[in-house]
XYZ file of N, CA and C in Angstrom:
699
model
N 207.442 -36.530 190.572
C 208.526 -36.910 191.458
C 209.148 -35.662 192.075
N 209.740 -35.520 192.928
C 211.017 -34.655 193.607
C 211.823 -34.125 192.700
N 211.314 -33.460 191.496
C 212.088 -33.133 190.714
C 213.228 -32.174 190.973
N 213.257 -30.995 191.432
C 214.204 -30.539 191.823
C 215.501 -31.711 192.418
N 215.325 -32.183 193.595
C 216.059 -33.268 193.785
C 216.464 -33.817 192.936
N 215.987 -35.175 192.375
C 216.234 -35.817 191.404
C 217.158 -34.401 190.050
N 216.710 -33.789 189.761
C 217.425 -32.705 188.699
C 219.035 -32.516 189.019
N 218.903 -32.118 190.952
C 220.145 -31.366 191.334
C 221.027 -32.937 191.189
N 221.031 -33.737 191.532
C 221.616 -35.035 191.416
C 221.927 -35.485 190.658
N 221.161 -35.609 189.286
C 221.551 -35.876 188.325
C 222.927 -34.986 187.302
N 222.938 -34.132 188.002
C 224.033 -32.917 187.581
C 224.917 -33.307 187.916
N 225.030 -33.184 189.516
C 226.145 -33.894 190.116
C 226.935 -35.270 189.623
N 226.202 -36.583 189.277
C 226.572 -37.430 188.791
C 227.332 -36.882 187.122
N 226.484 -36.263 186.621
C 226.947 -36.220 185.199
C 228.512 -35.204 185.484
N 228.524 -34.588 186.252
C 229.614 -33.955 186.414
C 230.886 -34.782 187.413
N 230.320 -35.705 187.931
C 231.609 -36.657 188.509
C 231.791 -37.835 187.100
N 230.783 -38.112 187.065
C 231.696 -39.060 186.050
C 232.104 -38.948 184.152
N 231.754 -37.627 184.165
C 231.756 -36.950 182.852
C 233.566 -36.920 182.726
N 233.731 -36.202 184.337
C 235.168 -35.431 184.308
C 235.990 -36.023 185.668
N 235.828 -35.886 186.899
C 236.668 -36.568 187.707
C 236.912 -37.905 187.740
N 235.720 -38.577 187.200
C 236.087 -40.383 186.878
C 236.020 -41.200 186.013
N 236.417 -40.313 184.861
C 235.957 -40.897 183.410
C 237.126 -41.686 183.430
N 238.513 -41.506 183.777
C 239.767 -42.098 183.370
C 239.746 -43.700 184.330
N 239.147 -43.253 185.505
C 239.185 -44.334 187.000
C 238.006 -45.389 186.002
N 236.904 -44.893 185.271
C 235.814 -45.634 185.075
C 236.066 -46.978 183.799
N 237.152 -45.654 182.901
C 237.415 -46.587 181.841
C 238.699 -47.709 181.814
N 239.121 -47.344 183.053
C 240.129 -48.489 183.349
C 239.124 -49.497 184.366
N 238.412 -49.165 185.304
C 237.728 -50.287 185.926
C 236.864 -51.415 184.785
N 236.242 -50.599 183.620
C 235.517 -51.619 182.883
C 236.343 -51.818 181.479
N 237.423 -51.875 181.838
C 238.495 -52.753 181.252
C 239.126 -53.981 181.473
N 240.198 -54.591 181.225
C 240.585 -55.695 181.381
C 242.130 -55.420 182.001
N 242.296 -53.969 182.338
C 243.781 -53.653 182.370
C 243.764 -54.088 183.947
N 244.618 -54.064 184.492
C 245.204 -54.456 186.441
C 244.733 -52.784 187.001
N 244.351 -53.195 187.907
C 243.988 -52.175 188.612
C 244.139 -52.391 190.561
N 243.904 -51.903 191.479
C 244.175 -51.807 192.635
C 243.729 -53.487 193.085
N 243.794 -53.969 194.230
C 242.691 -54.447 194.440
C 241.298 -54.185 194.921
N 241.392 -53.053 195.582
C 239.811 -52.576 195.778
C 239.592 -52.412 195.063
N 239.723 -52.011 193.603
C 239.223 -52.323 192.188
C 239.033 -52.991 191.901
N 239.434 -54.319 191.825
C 239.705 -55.373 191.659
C 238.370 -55.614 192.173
N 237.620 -55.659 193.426
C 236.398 -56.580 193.749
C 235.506 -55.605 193.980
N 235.096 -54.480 193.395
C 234.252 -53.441 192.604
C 234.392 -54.359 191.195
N 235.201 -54.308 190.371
C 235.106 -55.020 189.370
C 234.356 -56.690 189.112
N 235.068 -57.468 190.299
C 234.471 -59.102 190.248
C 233.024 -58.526 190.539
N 232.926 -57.556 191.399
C 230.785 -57.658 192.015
C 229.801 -57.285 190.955
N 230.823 -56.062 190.371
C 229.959 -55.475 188.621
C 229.845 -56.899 188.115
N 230.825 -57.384 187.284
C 230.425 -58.440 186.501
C 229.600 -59.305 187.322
N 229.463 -59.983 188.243
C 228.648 -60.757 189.299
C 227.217 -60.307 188.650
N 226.880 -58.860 189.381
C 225.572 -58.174 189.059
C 225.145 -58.190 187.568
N 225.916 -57.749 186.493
C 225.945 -57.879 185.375
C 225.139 -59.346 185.103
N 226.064 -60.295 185.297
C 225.244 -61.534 185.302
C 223.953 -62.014 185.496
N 223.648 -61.810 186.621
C 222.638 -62.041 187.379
C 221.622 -60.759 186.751
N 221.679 -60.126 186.503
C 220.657 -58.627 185.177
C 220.320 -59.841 183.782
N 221.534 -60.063 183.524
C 221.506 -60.463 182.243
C 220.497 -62.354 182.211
N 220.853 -62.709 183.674
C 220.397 -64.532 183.527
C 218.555 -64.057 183.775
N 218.038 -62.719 184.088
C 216.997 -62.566 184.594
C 215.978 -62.510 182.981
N 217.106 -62.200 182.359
C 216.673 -61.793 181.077
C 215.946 -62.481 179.985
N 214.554 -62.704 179.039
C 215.161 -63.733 178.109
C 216.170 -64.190 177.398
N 216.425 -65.243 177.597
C 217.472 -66.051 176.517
C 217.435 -65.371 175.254
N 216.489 -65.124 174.370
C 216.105 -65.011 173.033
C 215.287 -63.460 173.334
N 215.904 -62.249 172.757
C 215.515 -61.262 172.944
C 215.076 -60.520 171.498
N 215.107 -61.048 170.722
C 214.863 -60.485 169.282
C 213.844 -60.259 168.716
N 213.797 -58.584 168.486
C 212.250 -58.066 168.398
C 212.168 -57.649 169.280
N 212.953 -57.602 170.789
C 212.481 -56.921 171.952
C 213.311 -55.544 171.786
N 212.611 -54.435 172.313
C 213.332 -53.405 172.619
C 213.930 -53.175 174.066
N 215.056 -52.494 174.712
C 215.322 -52.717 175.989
C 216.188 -51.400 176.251
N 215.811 -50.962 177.262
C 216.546 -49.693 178.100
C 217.491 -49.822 178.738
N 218.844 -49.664 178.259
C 219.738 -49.979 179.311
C 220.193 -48.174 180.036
N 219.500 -48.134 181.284
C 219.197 -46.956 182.057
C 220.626 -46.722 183.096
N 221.494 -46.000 182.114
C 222.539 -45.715 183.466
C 223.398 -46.684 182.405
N 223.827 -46.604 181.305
C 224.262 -47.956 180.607
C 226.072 -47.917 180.852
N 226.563 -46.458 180.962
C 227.988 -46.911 181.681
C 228.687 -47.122 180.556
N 229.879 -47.818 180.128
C 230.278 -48.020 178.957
C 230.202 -48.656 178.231
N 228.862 -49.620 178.151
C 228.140 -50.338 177.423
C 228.073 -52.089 177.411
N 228.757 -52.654 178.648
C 228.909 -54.017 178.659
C 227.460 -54.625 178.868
N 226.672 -54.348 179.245
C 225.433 -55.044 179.532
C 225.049 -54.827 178.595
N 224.913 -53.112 177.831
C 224.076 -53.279 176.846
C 224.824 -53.999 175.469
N 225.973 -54.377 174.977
C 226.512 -55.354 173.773
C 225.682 -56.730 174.023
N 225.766 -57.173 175.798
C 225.332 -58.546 175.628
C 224.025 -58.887 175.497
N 223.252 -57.983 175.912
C 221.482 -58.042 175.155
C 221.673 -57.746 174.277
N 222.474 -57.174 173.211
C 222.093 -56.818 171.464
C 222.498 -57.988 170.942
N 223.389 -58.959 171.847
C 223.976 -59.904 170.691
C 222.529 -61.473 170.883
N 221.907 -60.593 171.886
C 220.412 -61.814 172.295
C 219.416 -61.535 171.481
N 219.887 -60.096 170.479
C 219.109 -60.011 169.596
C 218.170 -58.662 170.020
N 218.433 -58.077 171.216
C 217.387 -56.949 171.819
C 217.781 -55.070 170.582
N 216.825 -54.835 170.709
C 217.341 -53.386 170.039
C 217.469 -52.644 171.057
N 218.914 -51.974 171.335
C 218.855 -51.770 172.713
C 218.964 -50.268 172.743
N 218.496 -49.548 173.272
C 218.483 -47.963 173.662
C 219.883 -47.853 175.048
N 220.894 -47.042 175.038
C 221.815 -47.216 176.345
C 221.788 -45.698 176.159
N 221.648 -44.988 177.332
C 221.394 -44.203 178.021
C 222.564 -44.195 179.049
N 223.350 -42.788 178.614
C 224.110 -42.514 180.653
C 224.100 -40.839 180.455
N 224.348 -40.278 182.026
C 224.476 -39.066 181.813
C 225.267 -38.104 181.505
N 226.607 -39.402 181.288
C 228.033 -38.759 181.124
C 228.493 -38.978 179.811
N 228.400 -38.231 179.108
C 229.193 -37.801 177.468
C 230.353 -38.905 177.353
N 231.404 -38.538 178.524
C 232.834 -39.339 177.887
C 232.429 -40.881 178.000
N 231.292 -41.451 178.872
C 231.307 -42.801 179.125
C 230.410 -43.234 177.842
N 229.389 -42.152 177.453
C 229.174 -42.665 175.997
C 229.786 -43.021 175.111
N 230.989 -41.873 174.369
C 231.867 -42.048 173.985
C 233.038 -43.194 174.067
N 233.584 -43.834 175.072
C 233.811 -44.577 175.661
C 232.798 -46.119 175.006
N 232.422 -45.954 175.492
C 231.292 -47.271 175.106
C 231.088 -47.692 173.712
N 230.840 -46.392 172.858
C 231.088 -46.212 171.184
C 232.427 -46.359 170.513
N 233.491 -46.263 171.716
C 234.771 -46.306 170.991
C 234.378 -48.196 171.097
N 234.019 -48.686 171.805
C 233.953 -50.414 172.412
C 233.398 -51.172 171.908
N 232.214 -50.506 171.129
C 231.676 -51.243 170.271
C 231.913 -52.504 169.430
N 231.401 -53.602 169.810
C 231.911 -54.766 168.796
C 231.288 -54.350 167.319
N 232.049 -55.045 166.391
C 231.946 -54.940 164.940
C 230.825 -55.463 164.615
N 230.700 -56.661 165.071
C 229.645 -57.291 164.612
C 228.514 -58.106 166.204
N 227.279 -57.303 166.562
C 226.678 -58.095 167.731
C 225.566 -58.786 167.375
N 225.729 -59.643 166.206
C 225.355 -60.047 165.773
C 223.714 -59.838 164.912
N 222.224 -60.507 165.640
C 221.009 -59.732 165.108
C 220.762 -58.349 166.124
N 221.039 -57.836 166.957
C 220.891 -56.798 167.480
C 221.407 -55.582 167.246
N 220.914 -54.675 168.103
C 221.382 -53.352 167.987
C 221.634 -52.426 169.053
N 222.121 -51.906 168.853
C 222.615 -50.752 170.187
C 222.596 -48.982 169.696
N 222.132 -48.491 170.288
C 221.742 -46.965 169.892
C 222.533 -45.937 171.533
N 223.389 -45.409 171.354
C 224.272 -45.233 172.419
C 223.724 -43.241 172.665
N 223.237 -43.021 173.674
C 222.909 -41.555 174.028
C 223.527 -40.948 175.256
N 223.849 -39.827 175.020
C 224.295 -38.779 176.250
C 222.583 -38.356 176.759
N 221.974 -38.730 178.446
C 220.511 -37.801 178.403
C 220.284 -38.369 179.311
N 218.547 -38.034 179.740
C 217.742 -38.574 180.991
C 217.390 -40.187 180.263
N 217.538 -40.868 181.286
C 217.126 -41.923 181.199
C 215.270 -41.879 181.187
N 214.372 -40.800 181.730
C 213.107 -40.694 181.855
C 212.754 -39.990 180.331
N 213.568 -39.348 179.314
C 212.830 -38.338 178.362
C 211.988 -39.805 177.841
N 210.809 -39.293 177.465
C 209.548 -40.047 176.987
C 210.281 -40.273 175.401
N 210.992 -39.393 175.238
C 211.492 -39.157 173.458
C 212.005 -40.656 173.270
N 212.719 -41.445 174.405
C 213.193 -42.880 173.819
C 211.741 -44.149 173.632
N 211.043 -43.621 173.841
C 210.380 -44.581 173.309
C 209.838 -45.501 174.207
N 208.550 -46.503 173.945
C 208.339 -47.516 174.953
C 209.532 -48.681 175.077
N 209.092 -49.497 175.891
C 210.205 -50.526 175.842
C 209.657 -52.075 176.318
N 210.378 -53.119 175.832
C 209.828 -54.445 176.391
C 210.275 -54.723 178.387
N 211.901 -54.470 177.987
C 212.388 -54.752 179.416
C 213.303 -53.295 179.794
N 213.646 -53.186 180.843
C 214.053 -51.590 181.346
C 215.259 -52.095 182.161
N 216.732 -51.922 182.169
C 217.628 -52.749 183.419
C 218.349 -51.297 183.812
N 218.427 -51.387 184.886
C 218.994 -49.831 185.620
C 220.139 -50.178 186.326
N 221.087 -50.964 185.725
C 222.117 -51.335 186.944
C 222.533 -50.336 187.488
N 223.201 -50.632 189.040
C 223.547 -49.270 189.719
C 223.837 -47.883 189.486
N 222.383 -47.582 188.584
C 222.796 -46.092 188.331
C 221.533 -45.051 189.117
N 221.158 -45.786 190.235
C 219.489 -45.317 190.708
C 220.332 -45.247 192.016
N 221.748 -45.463 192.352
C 222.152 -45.817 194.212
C 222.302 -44.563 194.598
N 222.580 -43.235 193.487
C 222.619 -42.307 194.337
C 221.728 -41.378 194.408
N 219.958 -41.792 193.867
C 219.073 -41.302 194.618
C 218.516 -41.605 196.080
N 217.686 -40.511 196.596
C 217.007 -40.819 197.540
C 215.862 -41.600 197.466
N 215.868 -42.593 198.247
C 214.347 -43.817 197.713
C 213.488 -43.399 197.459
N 212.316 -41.831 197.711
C 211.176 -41.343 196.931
C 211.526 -41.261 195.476
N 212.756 -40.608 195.058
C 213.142 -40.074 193.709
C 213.534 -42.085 193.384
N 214.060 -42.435 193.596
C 213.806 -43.869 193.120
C 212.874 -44.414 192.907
N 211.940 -44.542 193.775
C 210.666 -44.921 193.580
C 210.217 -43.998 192.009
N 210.086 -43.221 192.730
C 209.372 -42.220 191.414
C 210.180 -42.200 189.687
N 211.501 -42.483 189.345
C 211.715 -43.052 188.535
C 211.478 -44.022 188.153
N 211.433 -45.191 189.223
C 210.462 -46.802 188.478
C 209.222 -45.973 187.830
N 208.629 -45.483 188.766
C 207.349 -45.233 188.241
C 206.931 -44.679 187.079
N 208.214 -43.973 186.272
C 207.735 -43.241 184.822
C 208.641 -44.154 184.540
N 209.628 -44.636 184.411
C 209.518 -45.929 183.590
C 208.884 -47.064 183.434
N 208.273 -47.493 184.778
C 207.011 -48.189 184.367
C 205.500 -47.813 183.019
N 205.465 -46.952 183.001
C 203.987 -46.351 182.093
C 204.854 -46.674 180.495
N 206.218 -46.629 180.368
C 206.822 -46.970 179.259
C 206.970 -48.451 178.940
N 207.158 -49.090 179.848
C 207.864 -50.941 179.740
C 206.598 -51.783 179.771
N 206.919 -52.866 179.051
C 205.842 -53.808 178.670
C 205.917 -55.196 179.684
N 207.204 -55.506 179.712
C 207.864 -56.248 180.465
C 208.375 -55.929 181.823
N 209.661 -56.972 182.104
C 209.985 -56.594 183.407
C 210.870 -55.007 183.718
N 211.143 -54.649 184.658
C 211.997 -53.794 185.226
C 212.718 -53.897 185.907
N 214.465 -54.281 185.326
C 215.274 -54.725 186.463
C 216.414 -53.602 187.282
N 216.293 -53.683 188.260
C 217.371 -52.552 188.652
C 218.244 -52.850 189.803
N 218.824 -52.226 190.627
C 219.752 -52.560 192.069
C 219.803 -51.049 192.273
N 219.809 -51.271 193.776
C 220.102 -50.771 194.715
C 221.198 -50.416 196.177
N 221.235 -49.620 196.704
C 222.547 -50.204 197.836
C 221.911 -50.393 198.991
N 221.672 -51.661 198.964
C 221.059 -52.120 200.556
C 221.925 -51.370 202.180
N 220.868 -51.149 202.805
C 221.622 -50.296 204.350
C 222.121 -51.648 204.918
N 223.298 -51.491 205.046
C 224.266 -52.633 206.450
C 225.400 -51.851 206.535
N 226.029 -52.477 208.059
C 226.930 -51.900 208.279
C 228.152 -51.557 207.465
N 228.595 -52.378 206.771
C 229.856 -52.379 206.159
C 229.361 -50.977 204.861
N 228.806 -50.949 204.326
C 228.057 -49.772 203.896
C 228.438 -48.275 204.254
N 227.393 -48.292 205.732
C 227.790 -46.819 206.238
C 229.032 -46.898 206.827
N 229.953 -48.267 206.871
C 231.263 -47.495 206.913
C 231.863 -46.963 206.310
N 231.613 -47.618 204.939
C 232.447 -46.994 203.559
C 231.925 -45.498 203.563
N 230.480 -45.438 203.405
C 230.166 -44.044 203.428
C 230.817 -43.487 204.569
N 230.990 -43.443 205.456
C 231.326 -42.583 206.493
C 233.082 -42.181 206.208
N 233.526 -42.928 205.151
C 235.243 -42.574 205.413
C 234.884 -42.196 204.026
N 234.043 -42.395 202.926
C 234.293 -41.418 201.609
C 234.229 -39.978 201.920
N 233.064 -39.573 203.384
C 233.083 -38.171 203.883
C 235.100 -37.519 203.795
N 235.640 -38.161 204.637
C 236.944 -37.954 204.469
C 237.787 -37.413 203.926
N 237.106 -37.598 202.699
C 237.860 -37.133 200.791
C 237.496 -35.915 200.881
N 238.527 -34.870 200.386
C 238.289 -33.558 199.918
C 237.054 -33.884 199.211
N 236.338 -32.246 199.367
C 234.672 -32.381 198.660
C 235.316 -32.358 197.057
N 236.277 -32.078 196.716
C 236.297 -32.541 194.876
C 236.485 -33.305 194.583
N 237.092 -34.385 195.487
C 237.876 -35.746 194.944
C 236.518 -36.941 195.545
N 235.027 -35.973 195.868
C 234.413 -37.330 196.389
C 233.608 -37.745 195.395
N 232.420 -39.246 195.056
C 231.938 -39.064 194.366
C 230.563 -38.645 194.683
N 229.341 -38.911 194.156
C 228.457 -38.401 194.818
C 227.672 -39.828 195.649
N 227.438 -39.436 196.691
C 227.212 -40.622 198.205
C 226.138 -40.936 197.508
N 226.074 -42.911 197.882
C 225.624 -43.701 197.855
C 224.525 -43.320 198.708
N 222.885 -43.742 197.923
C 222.182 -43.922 199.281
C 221.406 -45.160 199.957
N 221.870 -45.740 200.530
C 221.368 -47.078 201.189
C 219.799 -46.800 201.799
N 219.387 -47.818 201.227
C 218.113 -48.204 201.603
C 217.510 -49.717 202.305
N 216.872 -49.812 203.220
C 216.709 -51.127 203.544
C 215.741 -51.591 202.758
N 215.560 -53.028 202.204
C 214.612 -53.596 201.711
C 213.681 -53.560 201.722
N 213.200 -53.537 202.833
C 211.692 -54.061 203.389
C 211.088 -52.389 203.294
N 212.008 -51.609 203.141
C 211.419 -50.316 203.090
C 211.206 -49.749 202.197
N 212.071 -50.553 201.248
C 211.754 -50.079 199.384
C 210.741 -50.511 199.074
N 210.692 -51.995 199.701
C 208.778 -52.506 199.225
C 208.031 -51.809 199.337
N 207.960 -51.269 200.833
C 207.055 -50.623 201.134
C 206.651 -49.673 200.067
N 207.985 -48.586 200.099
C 207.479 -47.484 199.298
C 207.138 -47.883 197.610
N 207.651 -49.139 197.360
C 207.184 -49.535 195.892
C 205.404 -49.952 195.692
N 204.845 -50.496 197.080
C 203.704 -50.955 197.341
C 203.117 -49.541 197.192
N 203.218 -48.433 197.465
C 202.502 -47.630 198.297
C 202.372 -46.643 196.818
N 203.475 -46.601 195.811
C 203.423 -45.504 194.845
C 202.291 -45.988 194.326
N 201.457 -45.144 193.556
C 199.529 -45.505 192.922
C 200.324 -46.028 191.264
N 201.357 -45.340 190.697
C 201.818 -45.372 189.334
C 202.595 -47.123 189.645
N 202.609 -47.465 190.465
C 203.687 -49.268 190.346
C 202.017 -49.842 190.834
N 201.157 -49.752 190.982
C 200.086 -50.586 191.267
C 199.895 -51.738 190.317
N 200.127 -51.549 189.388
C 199.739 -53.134 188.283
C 201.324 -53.607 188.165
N 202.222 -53.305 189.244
C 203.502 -54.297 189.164
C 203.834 -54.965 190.596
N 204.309 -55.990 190.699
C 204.801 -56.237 191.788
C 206.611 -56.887 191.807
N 206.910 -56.698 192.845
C 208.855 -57.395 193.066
C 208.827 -58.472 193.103
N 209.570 -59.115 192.433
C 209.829 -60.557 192.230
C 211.134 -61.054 192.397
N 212.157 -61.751 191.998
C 213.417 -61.910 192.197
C 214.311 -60.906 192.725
N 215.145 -61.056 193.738
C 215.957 -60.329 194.090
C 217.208 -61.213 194.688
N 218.503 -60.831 194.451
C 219.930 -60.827 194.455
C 220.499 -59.728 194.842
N 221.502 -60.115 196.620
C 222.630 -59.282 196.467
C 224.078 -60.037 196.647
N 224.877 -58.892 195.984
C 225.696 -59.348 195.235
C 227.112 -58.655 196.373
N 227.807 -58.902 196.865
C 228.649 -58.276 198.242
C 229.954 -59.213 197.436
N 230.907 -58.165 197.291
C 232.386 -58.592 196.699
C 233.352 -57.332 197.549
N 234.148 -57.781 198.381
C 234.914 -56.687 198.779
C 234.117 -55.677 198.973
N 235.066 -54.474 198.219
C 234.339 -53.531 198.425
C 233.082 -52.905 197.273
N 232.315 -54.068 196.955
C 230.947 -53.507 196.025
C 229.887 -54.378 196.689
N 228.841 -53.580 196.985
C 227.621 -54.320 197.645
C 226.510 -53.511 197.052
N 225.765 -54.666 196.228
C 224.734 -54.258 195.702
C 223.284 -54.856 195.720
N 222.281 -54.762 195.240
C 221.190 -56.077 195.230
C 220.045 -55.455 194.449
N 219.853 -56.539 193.657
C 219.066 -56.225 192.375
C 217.362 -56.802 192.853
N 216.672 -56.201 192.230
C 214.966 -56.594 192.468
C 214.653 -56.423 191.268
N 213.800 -57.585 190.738
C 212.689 -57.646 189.657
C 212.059 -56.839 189.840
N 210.785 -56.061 188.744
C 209.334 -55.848 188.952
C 208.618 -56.298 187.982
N 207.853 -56.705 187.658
C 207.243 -57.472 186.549
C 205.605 -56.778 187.207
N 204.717 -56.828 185.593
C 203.502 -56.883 185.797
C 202.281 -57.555 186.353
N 201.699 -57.237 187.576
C 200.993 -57.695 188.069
C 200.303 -58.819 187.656
């Protein structure tokens, strides 16, 4: 892949939400009042959340599962309590932490294993299902692509993830986050059109024995997202 790219980016993220938005992050995936443009960033997460989770088996026990980009851990509690052994992965320390402080007592037959790291180190292991909620929006679609693709050679099952589809309301937001002092921004969204992610998903040689299947987007105020299956050919 574009490693350099993909490398310099991944820094960036771990350094916005390690430290400039750990406080903004852990009040959004809370239950406390927040703005209303928080407010429907919040209703679209849970929305997406949903729709990750209904894609999912019902009965996950015995499955292992990657939650890639896992954030402070709400997706990944509700696959452990389906019984999944779940690996959660983010690149930011405090949102780990965070997530471990959140931990339910009891999630019933499952498990949850909570890491600061790359979501790609080979060290976690294969996996049944792989879910990347919006933590792939602020690559560029080759380096996207090319992350499905080494997580594909790991997953047995499906691969669910989202993306930020290109429309207008989009590059407006992007165009006024430019606005923000460069410390107070986060790191830009990159919109991709659909039909162009296929493409480049068709075209990588490493996704050849997978193809896209279900897809959902999910548009709440200000969060617009849209999720795509990949399942094995």
């Amino acid at each position: 892949m574009a490693n350099g790219s993909y490398q310099e980016r991944r820094e960036e993220i771990e350094t916005y939400f390690d430290r400039t938005a750990a406080d903004a992050w852990r009040k959004l995936t809370s239950d406390v009042k927040v703005s209303r443009i928080r407010a429907t960033v919040r209703a679209g997460r849970d929305d997406m959340r949903a729709t990750l989770l209904n894609w999912l088996p019902a009965d996950l026990t015995g499955k292992r599962l990657l939650d890639a980009g896992c954030g402070t851990g709400a997706l990944a509690f509700e696959a452990a309590r389906r019984g999944a052994e779940v690996v959660a992965i983010d690149v930011a320390p405090t949102l780990i932490q965070i997530a471990q402080e959140r931990t339910p007592k009891d999630l019933g037959p499952g498990s949850v294993h909570f890491e600061a790291g790359d979501m790609l180190d080979p060290a976690h292991g294969r996996f049944d299902h792989v879910v990347a909620m919006d933590s792939l929006i602020h690559y560029v679609p080759a380096d996207v692509v090319k992350v499905l693709a080494g997580l594909a050679g790991r997953t047995g099952g499906s691969i669910l993830f989202t993306f930020a589809p290109k429309t207008p309301a989009l590059a407006v937001m992007h165009a006024v986050g430019q606005l923000f002092p460069r410390g107070n921004r986060s790191p830009a969204i990159v919109p991709v059109g659909p039909d162009r992610l296929r493409a480049l998903l068709a075209a990588e040689p490493a996704l050849a024995g997978w193809r896209a299947q279900r897809t959902k987007r999910i548009a709440v105020g200000f969060y617009t997202s849209q999720a795509l299956e990949l399942v094995p050919a």
